[in-house]
Structures are given as C-alpha cells and as structure tokens.
Amino acid sequence: MDKVLDYYEPVVGENAISQLRQLARDLQGARVVHVNSTRVGGGVAEILGWLVPLMEDLGLDTSWEIVEGAPEFYQITKSFLKALQGNKVPLTRRMLDTYEKTSEENAERLRPTLEDADFVFIHDPQPAALFDLCPNRKGIWVWRCHIDVSHPNRKYWTYLRSRVSQYHASIFSMPEFAQSLPHPQFLIAPSIDPLSQKNCELVDGEVSSTLMHLGIPSDLPILTQISRFDRFKDPVGVIEAFDLLGQSTPARLVLAGGGATDDPEGAAVLKEVRDAANGNGRIHILELPSDAHRTINALQRASTLVIQKSTKEGFGLTVTEALWKSKPVIGGNVGGIRQQVHNHHTGYLVNSPQGAALRVQELLRNPVRIRQIGERATKFVKENYLLNRHLREYLTLMLGVRRGLTNHLMTN
Ligand code: UDP
C-alpha cells in the first residue's frame, strides 16, 4: 500500500490528519534529507520507512540516504553505539581515522544532495561527521539521537560532541538522554505505523498458519522477544528467566530476530543464545529475514506476553508494537521502555531474570489481568505513540527552528 495520509484517518481521526496538512502548508516543496546507516533492521529504518513517504505525501520533497563503508567502519560505528550507551570500549586514533575517511567518502557522494537541502536530519552517530564535510550547506541540520546516551563513555561522547555541536538542533527520545550541547534540544518519542505490515490487522487464520509454518505448536502460552541479536537486548537473560519458570508454569519462548546490515555482532550473539537454550525444545530461536514484518506481526499477536528485557534501550519500538496488539510487556527497567511500560497499567518493569520470571508467572495465572492490561495498552499507544503525533512534532520542530533562525538573523 502506498503511504498516503488519508488512509490513516480511520485510525487517528480526521482532525489529526488535517492538522498535519495545515502544519505542512508552510513547508511545501522544502527539500528534506534523512541520513542513517541502514535501510533494513532496527528501529531507525523502521521509522524512516514511513516517515519519508508521509513527509513526501505532505508536500515536502523528502529523500532518504544511507552512509556505507567497509566492515571495519561498521565495527567502529558499533563501538560508538556500545560506548555511547555506557560500555567500556577502547577508542584509538586508527578507529577515528577510518571513521573520518569513510565519512569523507560518503560526503563525496552525498555532498550535492546535502548541501542543497533545506533540512537535513542526521540519525545517530554513524553519519554525524557529514556536517563538517559539507561546508557549503545552506539548510538546517538536526542531529536525531535514537540511543540512550544518558551515561556515555566520556571519550566517545567528547569526540561525538565535537561533531554535532555545530548542528542547529538535536532531538532525543527521553529527557534523561539530553546532553550539554550549545543548541536547542528537542524531545520527540518515536512511534509506530499502525497500517504497516508489522502492525496492521491480520486476516483470519494468519496467526495460526504462521505458527504452523515456523514449527511452533500453539499448545502452551507463548512468550516472545523480538530483537536484533544484540547483547543490550539481553536475549540470554530472557532464556534465564524462562528457565526459572520451571514445571509449574509451562510455556514456550520465542526469540526472533534478524540482523541489521550495520550490526557486525549479530552472529556471535546468536551463538551465545543457542548455547544458552541448550537444545530446550520449548525455546524457539528464529532467524528472520529483514522483510519478515508480517511474520513478526503474527508472532506478536500469537504471544500471550511479550518480553523486552533490554539492559539499554533508546526507546524500544518492539514494546510499542506489542502494546498496540494488546499484549502486556515485561520490559527491562531502562531507557525508553520506562516511558511505555507502567507497572500494572501496560505491563511490568523488571531488573533481573528473576524479576521477569516472577512477573510472567503472576500474569500467566491471571488471564483477566492480561486482558485488562492489553486493552489499556492499545489505548495508551493510540494516544501517545502513533505516527501522526511523531510527524506533527517533526513539522513543528522544522517550523520552529526555521523561524528561530530567521528571527536571529534579522536581529543580528
Ligand atoms: N525488527 C525486525 N526484525 C527483526 C528484529 C527487529 O523487523 O528481526 C524490528 C522490530 O519489529 C522493530 C525494530 O526492528 O520495529 C527494532 O526497533 P527497536 O526500537 O525495538 O530496537 P533497535 O533495533 O532499534 O535497537
């Protein structure tokens, strides 16, 4: 289905759509470029997959570019993600040289598009160096940080800060992530597309046929974590929690995920997960292709409970996706999961495998509570985390920053 705003009217209402069209009036024809490091896999690609076409539908001339590099570049950008989320990772001059050289190669290719754009949104650290490498830029540059940078490794942050300080503004997902930067910082939470293959209603029988196709019996309650195989998602901790359930709480665990093209560590983590599962026939580890959106949709709908036991999480779109499908979420008590999972209301926050196991046991014994939480969860997402709110905040930011700069130029 083409992404056209009018299709969303039955879900978000006529007023929400007309408000977006009104806000976009002053931005007609504006050239907007989004830049990240992958078209598939992970939350940023998921968001840009609808944000770009819908901005286009609103009359903004919008495109999506990615930075690319050799495997060493992705190793380094992965180190950035780990270190900025608080891990201890060395940073060497050689790493920075490779990062800067690859950034220069990307700038060579992207410079005409970026320098000509009215608005450039640079997503996460991977493309951050492009600003300095586009000296003839004429538009507004915004750094959009999707990760949890509340306690970054200082060395990495100092370097990244020097790259993003000159931007006109930055966006973080949570107040706790905001940093000391010499420009306005905006807080915008991510959101989901309710009509995408990942989140749309499925046809009758599709959930059960997907389970059958994947070889997952529907004899027991299903607990699911959908995630890239990444240590911050703590898939091994999920298996520990599952093992703690014991005989008294029979269930199946599905750990499903694929790789993102910019994540070099997936295979190693997947091996750790297989080792931890130790051949348990009730643990289903699925490696999914990057376009398995409908399969993930069906898995989330087939689940009795969804788990997202991350130890760091910028936001956690998988949480939003599960809540939208009326599933209580047992989530790690970190980052953006805290914004979405409220104890007793939309699920439970947990700090350990033991905590997760206790909450799973408690809920599986209480189907009425599962239903009540599920109903509240859908409403909560509808009110807070659907794409119309997200688009509105992008548009108001663009209008606000542009006006602020114009005023500044007039008074100076
Ligand atoms: N996802 C996917 N396939 C996978 C694993 C995840 O399509 O194998 C999707 C998932 O449904 C969600 C996004 O990728 O839409 C992950 O976003 P999230 O914010 O949860 O985590 P991130 O990967 O960005 O850290």
CSV table of C-alpha atoms and ligand atoms in Angstrom, one decimal:
chain,number,residue,atom,x,y,z
A,1,MET,CA,0.0,0.0,0.0
A,2,ASP,CA,1.3,3.5,-0.8
A,3,LYS,CA,1.8,5.6,2.2
A,4,VAL,CA,-0.8,8.2,1.9
A,5,LEU,CA,-2.0,10.1,5.0
A,6,ASP,CA,-5.7,9.8,4.1
A,7,TYR,CA,-5.5,6.0,4.8
A,8,TYR,CA,-4.8,6.8,8.4
A,9,GLU,CA,-7.9,8.8,9.0
A,10,PRO,CA,-10.0,5.8,10.3
A,11,VAL,CA,-7.3,5.1,12.9
A,12,VAL,CA,-6.2,8.5,14.1
A,13,GLY,CA,-9.2,10.7,13.1
A,14,GLU,CA,-9.9,13.4,10.6
A,15,ASN,CA,-8.6,16.2,12.8
A,16,ALA,CA,-5.2,14.7,13.3
A,17,ILE,CA,-4.8,14.5,9.5
A,18,SER,CA,-6.0,18.0,8.8
A,19,GLN,CA,-3.7,19.4,11.5
A,20,LEU,CA,-0.7,17.8,9.8
A,21,ARG,CA,-1.7,19.1,6.4
A,22,GLN,CA,-2.1,22.6,7.9
A,23,LEU,CA,1.3,22.5,9.6
A,24,ALA,CA,2.9,21.3,6.3
A,25,ARG,CA,1.5,24.2,4.4
A,26,ASP,CA,4.5,26.5,5.2
A,27,LEU,CA,6.9,23.7,4.3
A,28,GLN,CA,5.6,22.9,0.8
A,29,GLY,CA,8.5,22.0,-1.5
A,30,ALA,CA,11.1,22.1,1.2
A,31,ARG,CA,13.9,19.7,0.4
A,32,VAL,CA,14.4,17.3,3.4
A,33,VAL,CA,17.0,14.6,3.6
A,34,HIS,CA,17.2,11.9,6.2
A,35,VAL,CA,20.5,10.1,6.6
A,36,ASN,CA,21.2,6.9,8.6
A,37,SER,CA,23.3,3.8,8.2
A,38,THR,CA,20.9,1.1,7.1
A,39,ARG,CA,17.7,0.7,5.2
A,40,VAL,CA,16.8,-2.5,7.0
A,41,GLY,CA,16.9,-3.8,10.5
A,42,GLY,CA,16.4,-1.8,13.7
A,43,GLY,CA,14.1,0.9,14.8
A,44,VAL,CA,15.6,3.8,12.8
A,45,ALA,CA,15.0,2.1,9.5
A,46,GLU,CA,11.5,1.1,10.7
A,47,ILE,CA,10.6,4.7,11.3
A,48,LEU,CA,12.2,6.2,8.2
A,49,GLY,CA,10.3,3.5,6.2
A,50,TRP,CA,7.1,5.5,6.8
A,51,LEU,CA,8.3,9.0,7.8
A,52,VAL,CA,10.0,9.6,4.4
A,53,PRO,CA,6.9,8.7,2.2
A,54,LEU,CA,4.5,10.5,4.5
A,55,MET,CA,6.6,13.7,4.6
A,56,GLU,CA,6.6,13.4,0.8
A,57,ASP,CA,2.8,13.0,0.8
A,58,LEU,CA,2.6,16.2,2.9
A,59,GLY,CA,4.3,18.1,0.1
A,60,LEU,CA,7.9,18.1,1.4
A,61,ASP,CA,10.5,17.0,-1.2
A,62,THR,CA,11.9,14.2,1.0
A,63,SER,CA,14.7,11.6,0.5
A,64,TRP,CA,16.5,9.0,2.5
A,65,GLU,CA,20.2,8.4,2.1
A,66,ILE,CA,22.5,6.0,3.9
A,67,VAL,CA,26.2,6.1,4.8
A,68,GLU,CA,28.1,3.0,3.8
A,69,GLY,CA,31.5,1.6,4.4
A,70,ALA,CA,33.8,-1.4,4.7
A,71,PRO,CA,33.2,-3.9,7.5
A,72,GLU,CA,35.7,-2.1,9.7
A,73,PHE,CA,33.5,1.0,9.5
A,74,TYR,CA,30.6,-0.9,10.9
A,75,GLN,CA,32.8,-2.4,13.7
A,76,ILE,CA,33.7,1.2,14.6
A,77,THR,CA,30.2,2.5,14.5
A,78,LYS,CA,29.1,-0.5,16.6
A,79,SER,CA,31.7,0.5,19.1
A,80,PHE,CA,30.2,4.0,19.1
A,81,LEU,CA,26.8,2.6,19.9
A,82,LYS,CA,28.1,0.5,22.7
A,83,ALA,CA,30.3,3.1,24.2
A,84,LEU,CA,27.7,5.9,24.0
A,85,GLN,CA,25.3,3.5,25.8
A,86,GLY,CA,27.9,3.2,28.6
A,87,ASN,CA,30.1,0.2,27.7
A,88,LYS,CA,33.8,0.4,28.2
A,89,VAL,CA,35.2,0.3,24.7
A,90,PRO,CA,38.7,1.5,23.6
A,91,LEU,CA,38.8,4.4,21.1
A,92,THR,CA,42.0,4.6,19.1
A,93,ARG,CA,43.3,7.1,16.6
A,94,ARG,CA,43.2,4.4,13.9
A,95,MET,CA,39.5,3.9,14.6
A,96,LEU,CA,38.9,7.6,14.2
A,97,ASP,CA,40.9,7.8,11.0
A,98,THR,CA,38.8,5.0,9.5
A,99,TYR,CA,35.6,6.7,10.7
A,100,GLU,CA,36.7,10.0,9.2
A,101,LYS,CA,38.0,8.5,6.0
A,102,THR,CA,34.7,6.7,5.4
A,103,SER,CA,32.7,9.8,6.3
A,104,GLU,CA,34.7,11.7,3.7
A,105,GLU,CA,33.9,9.0,1.1
A,106,ASN,CA,30.2,9.3,1.9
A,107,ALA,CA,30.4,13.1,1.9
A,108,GLU,CA,31.9,12.9,-1.6
A,109,ARG,CA,28.8,11.0,-2.8
A,110,LEU,CA,26.2,12.9,-0.8
A,111,ARG,CA,27.5,16.4,-0.8
A,112,PRO,CA,25.4,17.8,-3.6
A,113,THR,CA,22.1,16.5,-2.0
A,114,LEU,CA,23.0,17.5,1.5
A,115,GLU,CA,24.4,21.0,0.7
A,116,ASP,CA,21.3,21.8,-1.3
A,117,ALA,CA,18.8,20.6,1.3
A,118,ASP,CA,16.6,22.9,3.4
A,119,PHE,CA,16.5,20.4,6.2
A,120,VAL,CA,18.9,17.6,7.0
A,121,PHE,CA,18.2,15.0,9.7
A,122,ILE,CA,21.2,13.0,10.6
A,123,HIS,CA,20.2,9.9,12.6
A,124,ASP,CA,22.5,8.6,15.3
A,125,PRO,CA,26.3,8.8,15.4
A,126,GLN,CA,27.2,6.9,12.2
A,127,PRO,CA,26.7,9.8,9.7
A,128,ALA,CA,27.4,12.6,12.3
A,129,ALA,CA,30.6,13.8,10.7
A,130,LEU,CA,28.8,14.8,7.5
A,131,PHE,CA,28.1,18.3,8.8
A,132,ASP,CA,31.7,19.4,8.8
A,133,LEU,CA,32.3,17.7,5.5
A,134,CYS,CA,29.5,19.8,3.7
A,135,PRO,CA,31.0,23.3,4.1
A,136,ASN,CA,28.6,24.9,1.6
A,137,ARG,CA,25.4,23.6,3.3
A,138,LYS,CA,22.6,26.1,3.2
A,139,GLY,CA,19.9,24.4,5.2
A,140,ILE,CA,19.0,23.5,8.8
A,141,TRP,CA,20.8,20.5,10.2
A,142,VAL,CA,19.4,18.5,13.1
A,143,TRP,CA,21.1,15.6,14.8
A,144,ARG,CA,18.5,13.0,15.8
A,145,CYS,CA,19.9,10.7,18.5
A,146,HIS,CA,17.9,7.4,18.9
A,147,ILE,CA,20.1,5.8,21.5
A,148,ASP,CA,20.4,6.0,25.3
A,149,VAL,CA,23.2,8.5,25.8
A,150,SER,CA,22.4,9.2,29.4
A,151,HIS,CA,25.7,7.8,30.7
A,152,PRO,CA,28.0,7.8,27.7
A,153,ASN,CA,31.7,6.8,27.7
A,154,ARG,CA,33.3,10.2,28.0
A,155,LYS,CA,36.0,9.7,25.4
A,156,TYR,CA,33.4,8.8,22.7
A,157,TRP,CA,31.0,11.5,23.8
A,158,THR,CA,33.7,14.1,23.7
A,159,TYR,CA,34.5,13.2,20.1
A,160,LEU,CA,30.9,12.9,19.0
A,161,ARG,CA,30.0,16.2,20.7
A,162,SER,CA,32.7,17.9,18.7
A,163,ARG,CA,31.0,16.6,15.6
A,164,VAL,CA,27.4,17.5,16.5
A,165,SER,CA,27.8,20.8,18.4
A,166,GLN,CA,27.6,22.9,15.3
A,167,TYR,CA,24.2,21.5,14.3
A,168,HIS,CA,21.3,23.8,14.6
A,169,ALA,CA,19.4,21.5,16.9
A,170,SER,CA,19.3,17.9,18.2
A,171,ILE,CA,16.5,15.5,19.1
A,172,PHE,CA,16.5,13.0,21.9
A,173,SER,CA,13.8,10.4,22.8
A,174,MET,CA,13.8,11.0,26.5
A,175,PRO,CA,14.6,13.9,28.9
A,176,GLU,CA,17.3,11.7,30.6
A,177,PHE,CA,19.2,11.5,27.3
A,178,ALA,CA,19.6,15.2,26.7
A,179,GLN,CA,23.2,16.4,26.9
A,180,SER,CA,25.1,19.6,27.3
A,181,LEU,CA,25.1,21.0,23.8
A,182,PRO,CA,25.2,24.6,22.6
A,183,HIS,CA,22.0,24.4,20.6
A,184,PRO,CA,18.3,23.7,21.2
A,185,GLN,CA,17.4,20.2,22.1
A,186,PHE,CA,14.0,18.7,21.4
A,187,LEU,CA,12.4,15.7,22.9
A,188,ILE,CA,10.5,13.5,20.4
A,189,ALA,CA,9.5,10.0,21.2
A,190,PRO,CA,9.4,7.5,18.3
A,191,SER,CA,6.2,5.9,17.1
A,192,ILE,CA,4.7,3.1,15.0
A,193,ASP,CA,2.8,2.9,11.8
A,194,PRO,CA,-0.5,1.2,12.6
A,195,LEU,CA,-1.1,0.3,9.0
A,196,SER,CA,2.3,-1.2,8.2
A,197,GLN,CA,2.8,-4.9,7.5
A,198,LYS,CA,4.3,-5.0,11.0
A,199,ASN,CA,1.3,-3.6,12.8
A,200,CYS,CA,-1.9,-4.0,10.6
A,201,GLU,CA,-4.7,-6.3,11.5
A,202,LEU,CA,-4.1,-9.8,10.1
A,203,VAL,CA,-6.5,-11.9,8.2
A,204,ASP,CA,-8.3,-14.8,9.9
A,205,GLY,CA,-6.1,-17.8,10.3
A,206,GLU,CA,-2.9,-16.0,9.5
A,207,VAL,CA,-1.5,-16.1,13.1
A,208,SER,CA,-2.1,-19.8,13.4
A,209,SER,CA,-0.7,-20.6,9.9
A,210,THR,CA,2.4,-18.5,10.7
A,211,LEU,CA,3.0,-20.5,13.8
A,212,MET,CA,2.5,-23.8,11.9
A,213,HIS,CA,4.9,-22.6,9.2
A,214,LEU,CA,7.5,-21.8,11.8
A,215,GLY,CA,7.0,-25.1,13.6
A,216,ILE,CA,5.8,-23.5,16.9
A,217,PRO,CA,3.0,-25.6,18.5
A,218,SER,CA,0.2,-23.5,20.0
A,219,ASP,CA,-0.3,-25.9,22.9
A,220,LEU,CA,1.1,-23.6,25.6
A,221,PRO,CA,1.2,-19.8,26.3
A,222,ILE,CA,3.8,-18.1,24.1
A,223,LEU,CA,6.3,-15.6,25.4
A,224,THR,CA,8.1,-13.7,22.8
A,225,GLN,CA,11.0,-11.3,22.5
A,226,ILE,CA,11.6,-9.8,19.0
A,227,SER,CA,15.0,-8.2,18.7
A,228,ARG,CA,18.2,-8.0,16.8
A,229,PHE,CA,20.6,-10.4,18.4
A,230,ASP,CA,22.4,-7.7,20.4
A,231,ARG,CA,23.7,-8.0,24.0
A,232,PHE,CA,21.9,-4.8,25.0
A,233,LYS,CA,18.6,-6.7,24.3
A,234,ASP,CA,19.8,-9.4,26.8
A,235,PRO,CA,18.4,-12.5,25.0
A,236,VAL,CA,20.4,-14.7,27.3
A,237,GLY,CA,18.8,-13.1,30.3
A,238,VAL,CA,15.4,-13.9,28.7
A,239,ILE,CA,16.4,-17.6,28.5
A,240,GLU,CA,17.5,-17.5,32.2
A,241,ALA,CA,14.1,-16.1,33.1
A,242,PHE,CA,12.4,-18.8,31.0
A,243,ASP,CA,14.4,-21.5,32.7
A,244,LEU,CA,13.3,-20.1,36.1
A,245,LEU,CA,9.7,-20.6,35.3
A,246,GLY,CA,10.1,-24.4,35.8
A,247,GLN,CA,7.5,-27.0,35.5
A,248,SER,CA,4.8,-25.0,37.4
A,249,THR,CA,4.5,-22.5,34.5
A,250,PRO,CA,4.6,-24.4,31.2
A,251,ALA,CA,5.1,-22.1,28.3
A,252,ARG,CA,7.0,-21.6,25.1
A,253,LEU,CA,9.6,-19.0,24.4
A,254,VAL,CA,10.2,-17.4,21.0
A,255,LEU,CA,13.3,-15.4,20.5
A,256,ALA,CA,13.1,-14.0,17.0
A,257,GLY,CA,15.4,-11.6,15.3
A,258,GLY,CA,17.4,-10.9,12.2
A,259,GLY,CA,20.5,-8.9,11.5
A,260,ALA,CA,20.7,-5.2,10.6
A,261,THR,CA,23.2,-4.6,7.8
A,262,ASP,CA,25.1,-2.2,10.1
A,263,ASP,CA,25.4,-4.7,13.0
A,264,PRO,CA,28.5,-6.9,12.8
A,265,GLU,CA,28.0,-8.7,16.1
A,266,GLY,CA,24.7,-10.5,15.5
A,267,ALA,CA,26.1,-13.9,14.6
A,268,ALA,CA,28.2,-14.1,17.8
A,269,VAL,CA,25.3,-13.1,20.0
A,270,LEU,CA,23.0,-15.6,18.2
A,271,LYS,CA,25.6,-18.4,19.0
A,272,GLU,CA,25.5,-17.3,22.7
A,273,VAL,CA,21.7,-17.6,22.6
A,274,ARG,CA,21.7,-21.0,21.0
A,275,ASP,CA,24.2,-22.2,23.6
A,276,ALA,CA,22.1,-20.8,26.4
A,277,ALA,CA,19.0,-22.5,25.1
A,278,ASN,CA,20.9,-25.8,25.3
A,279,GLY,CA,18.5,-27.7,23.0
A,280,ASN,CA,15.4,-26.9,25.0
A,281,GLY,CA,12.5,-27.9,22.7
A,282,ARG,CA,10.3,-25.2,24.1
A,283,ILE,CA,12.7,-22.4,23.2
A,284,HIS,CA,12.2,-21.4,19.6
A,285,ILE,CA,15.1,-19.3,18.2
A,286,LEU,CA,14.2,-17.8,14.8
A,287,GLU,CA,16.5,-16.0,12.4
A,288,LEU,CA,14.2,-13.9,10.3
A,289,PRO,CA,14.9,-12.1,7.0
A,290,SER,CA,14.9,-8.4,7.2
A,291,ASP,CA,11.5,-8.2,5.5
A,292,ALA,CA,9.7,-10.6,7.8
A,293,HIS,CA,7.3,-7.8,9.0
A,294,ARG,CA,4.1,-9.8,8.7
A,295,THR,CA,5.7,-12.8,10.4
A,296,ILE,CA,6.7,-10.6,13.3
A,297,ASN,CA,3.2,-9.1,13.4
A,298,ALA,CA,1.8,-12.7,13.6
A,299,LEU,CA,4.3,-13.7,16.3
A,300,GLN,CA,3.5,-10.7,18.4
A,301,ARG,CA,-0.2,-11.4,18.0
A,302,ALA,CA,0.3,-15.1,18.8
A,303,SER,CA,2.0,-14.2,22.1
A,304,THR,CA,0.4,-14.3,25.5
A,305,LEU,CA,3.0,-11.9,26.8
A,306,VAL,CA,5.8,-10.0,25.1
A,307,ILE,CA,9.2,-9.6,26.8
A,308,GLN,CA,11.7,-6.9,26.1
A,309,LYS,CA,14.4,-7.4,28.7
A,310,SER,CA,16.9,-4.9,27.4
A,311,THR,CA,19.6,-3.5,29.6
A,312,LYS,CA,19.8,-0.3,27.5
A,313,GLU,CA,17.1,0.9,25.2
A,314,GLY,CA,16.7,4.2,23.3
A,315,PHE,CA,13.0,3.6,23.0
A,316,GLY,CA,12.1,0.1,22.1
A,317,LEU,CA,9.7,0.1,19.1
A,318,THR,CA,9.1,-3.6,19.8
A,319,VAL,CA,7.5,-2.6,23.0
A,320,THR,CA,5.2,-0.2,21.2
A,321,GLU,CA,4.3,-2.8,18.6
A,322,ALA,CA,3.4,-5.3,21.3
A,323,LEU,CA,1.3,-2.9,23.3
A,324,TRP,CA,-0.5,-1.9,20.2
A,325,LYS,CA,-1.5,-5.5,19.8
A,326,SER,CA,-2.9,-5.6,23.3
A,327,LYS,CA,0.0,-7.6,24.8
A,328,PRO,CA,1.3,-6.8,28.3
A,329,VAL,CA,5.0,-6.2,28.1
A,330,ILE,CA,7.6,-7.4,30.6
A,331,GLY,CA,10.3,-4.9,30.0
A,332,GLY,CA,13.7,-4.1,31.3
A,333,ASN,CA,13.6,-1.1,33.6
A,334,VAL,CA,15.7,1.1,31.3
A,335,GLY,CA,15.5,4.0,28.8
A,336,GLY,CA,12.5,4.3,26.6
A,337,ILE,CA,10.9,1.1,27.9
A,338,ARG,CA,10.2,3.1,31.1
A,339,GLN,CA,8.2,5.6,29.1
A,340,GLN,CA,6.0,2.8,27.8
A,341,VAL,CA,5.7,0.1,30.4
A,342,HIS,CA,3.9,1.3,33.5
A,343,ASN,CA,3.5,-1.3,36.3
A,344,HIS,CA,0.0,-2.8,36.4
A,345,HIS,CA,-1.1,-0.5,33.6
A,346,THR,CA,0.7,-1.7,30.4
A,347,GLY,CA,3.0,-4.4,31.8
A,348,TYR,CA,5.8,-4.7,34.3
A,349,LEU,CA,9.3,-3.3,34.5
A,350,VAL,CA,11.9,-5.8,35.7
A,351,ASN,CA,15.5,-5.6,36.8
A,352,SER,CA,16.6,-9.2,36.6
A,353,PRO,CA,15.8,-12.6,35.1
A,354,GLN,CA,14.2,-13.5,38.5
A,355,GLY,CA,12.0,-10.4,38.3
A,356,ALA,CA,11.0,-11.3,34.8
A,357,ALA,CA,10.1,-14.9,35.7
A,358,LEU,CA,8.0,-13.7,38.7
A,359,ARG,CA,6.0,-11.3,36.6
A,360,VAL,CA,5.5,-13.9,33.9
A,361,GLN,CA,4.3,-16.4,36.5
A,362,GLU,CA,2.0,-13.9,38.1
A,363,LEU,CA,0.4,-12.9,34.8
A,364,LEU,CA,0.0,-16.3,33.3
A,365,ARG,CA,-2.0,-17.2,36.4
A,366,ASN,CA,-4.3,-14.3,35.7
A,367,PRO,CA,-5.9,-14.2,32.2
A,368,VAL,CA,-8.3,-11.5,33.3
A,369,ARG,CA,-5.4,-9.2,34.2
A,370,ILE,CA,-3.7,-10.0,30.9
A,371,ARG,CA,-6.9,-8.9,29.0
A,372,GLN,CA,-7.3,-5.7,31.1
A,373,ILE,CA,-3.7,-4.7,30.7
A,374,GLY,CA,-3.9,-5.5,26.9
A,375,GLU,CA,-6.9,-3.2,26.5
A,376,ARG,CA,-5.2,-0.3,28.3
A,377,ALA,CA,-2.0,-0.9,26.3
A,378,THR,CA,-3.7,-0.4,22.9
A,379,LYS,CA,-5.4,2.8,24.1
A,380,PHE,CA,-2.1,4.1,25.5
A,381,VAL,CA,-0.3,3.6,22.2
A,382,LYS,CA,-3.2,5.1,20.3
A,383,GLU,CA,-3.0,8.2,22.5
A,384,ASN,CA,0.8,8.6,22.5
A,385,TYR,CA,2.8,6.6,20.0
A,386,LEU,CA,1.2,6.6,16.6
A,387,LEU,CA,2.9,8.2,13.7
A,388,ASN,CA,0.6,11.3,13.5
A,389,ARG,CA,2.0,12.6,16.8
A,390,HIS,CA,5.5,12.0,15.7
A,391,LEU,CA,5.0,13.7,12.3
A,392,ARG,CA,3.4,16.7,14.0
A,393,GLU,CA,6.4,17.1,16.2
A,394,TYR,CA,8.8,16.9,13.3
A,395,LEU,CA,6.8,19.5,11.4
A,396,THR,CA,6.6,21.9,14.4
A,397,LEU,CA,10.3,21.5,15.1
A,398,MET,CA,11.1,22.4,11.4
A,399,LEU,CA,8.9,25.4,11.5
A,400,GLY,CA,10.2,26.5,14.9
A,401,VAL,CA,13.9,26.1,14.2
A,402,ARG,CA,13.5,27.9,10.8
A,403,ARG,CA,11.6,30.8,12.4
A,404,GLY,CA,14.1,31.0,15.3
A,405,LEU,CA,17.0,31.2,12.8
A,406,THR,CA,15.2,33.8,10.7
A,407,ASN,CA,14.5,35.9,13.7
A,408,HIS,CA,18.1,35.6,14.9
A,409,LEU,CA,19.4,36.7,11.5
A,410,MET,CA,17.1,39.7,11.5
A,411,THR,CA,18.1,40.9,14.9
A,412,ASN,CA,21.8,40.4,14.4
B,1,UDP,N1,12.8,-5.9,13.9
B,1,UDP,C1,12.6,-6.6,12.7
B,1,UDP,N2,13.2,-7.8,12.5
B,1,UDP,C2,14.0,-8.3,13.5
B,1,UDP,C3,14.1,-7.6,14.7
B,1,UDP,C4,13.5,-6.4,14.9
B,1,UDP,O1,11.9,-6.1,11.8
B,1,UDP,O2,14.5,-9.4,13.3
B,1,UDP,C5,12.1,-4.6,14.0
B,1,UDP,C6,11.2,-4.5,15.2
B,1,UDP,O3,9.9,-5.1,14.9
B,1,UDP,C7,11.2,-3.0,15.5
B,1,UDP,C8,12.6,-2.6,15.1
B,1,UDP,O4,13.1,-3.6,14.2
B,1,UDP,O5,10.3,-2.4,14.6
B,1,UDP,C9,13.5,-2.6,16.4
B,1,UDP,O6,13.4,-1.4,17.0
B,1,UDP,P1,13.7,-1.2,18.5
B,1,UDP,O7,13.5,0.3,18.8
B,1,UDP,O8,12.9,-2.1,19.3
B,1,UDP,O9,15.2,-1.6,18.6
B,1,UDP,P2,16.6,-1.3,17.8
B,1,UDP,O10,16.8,-2.5,17.0
B,1,UDP,O11,16.4,0.0,17.1
B,1,UDP,O12,17.6,-1.1,18.9
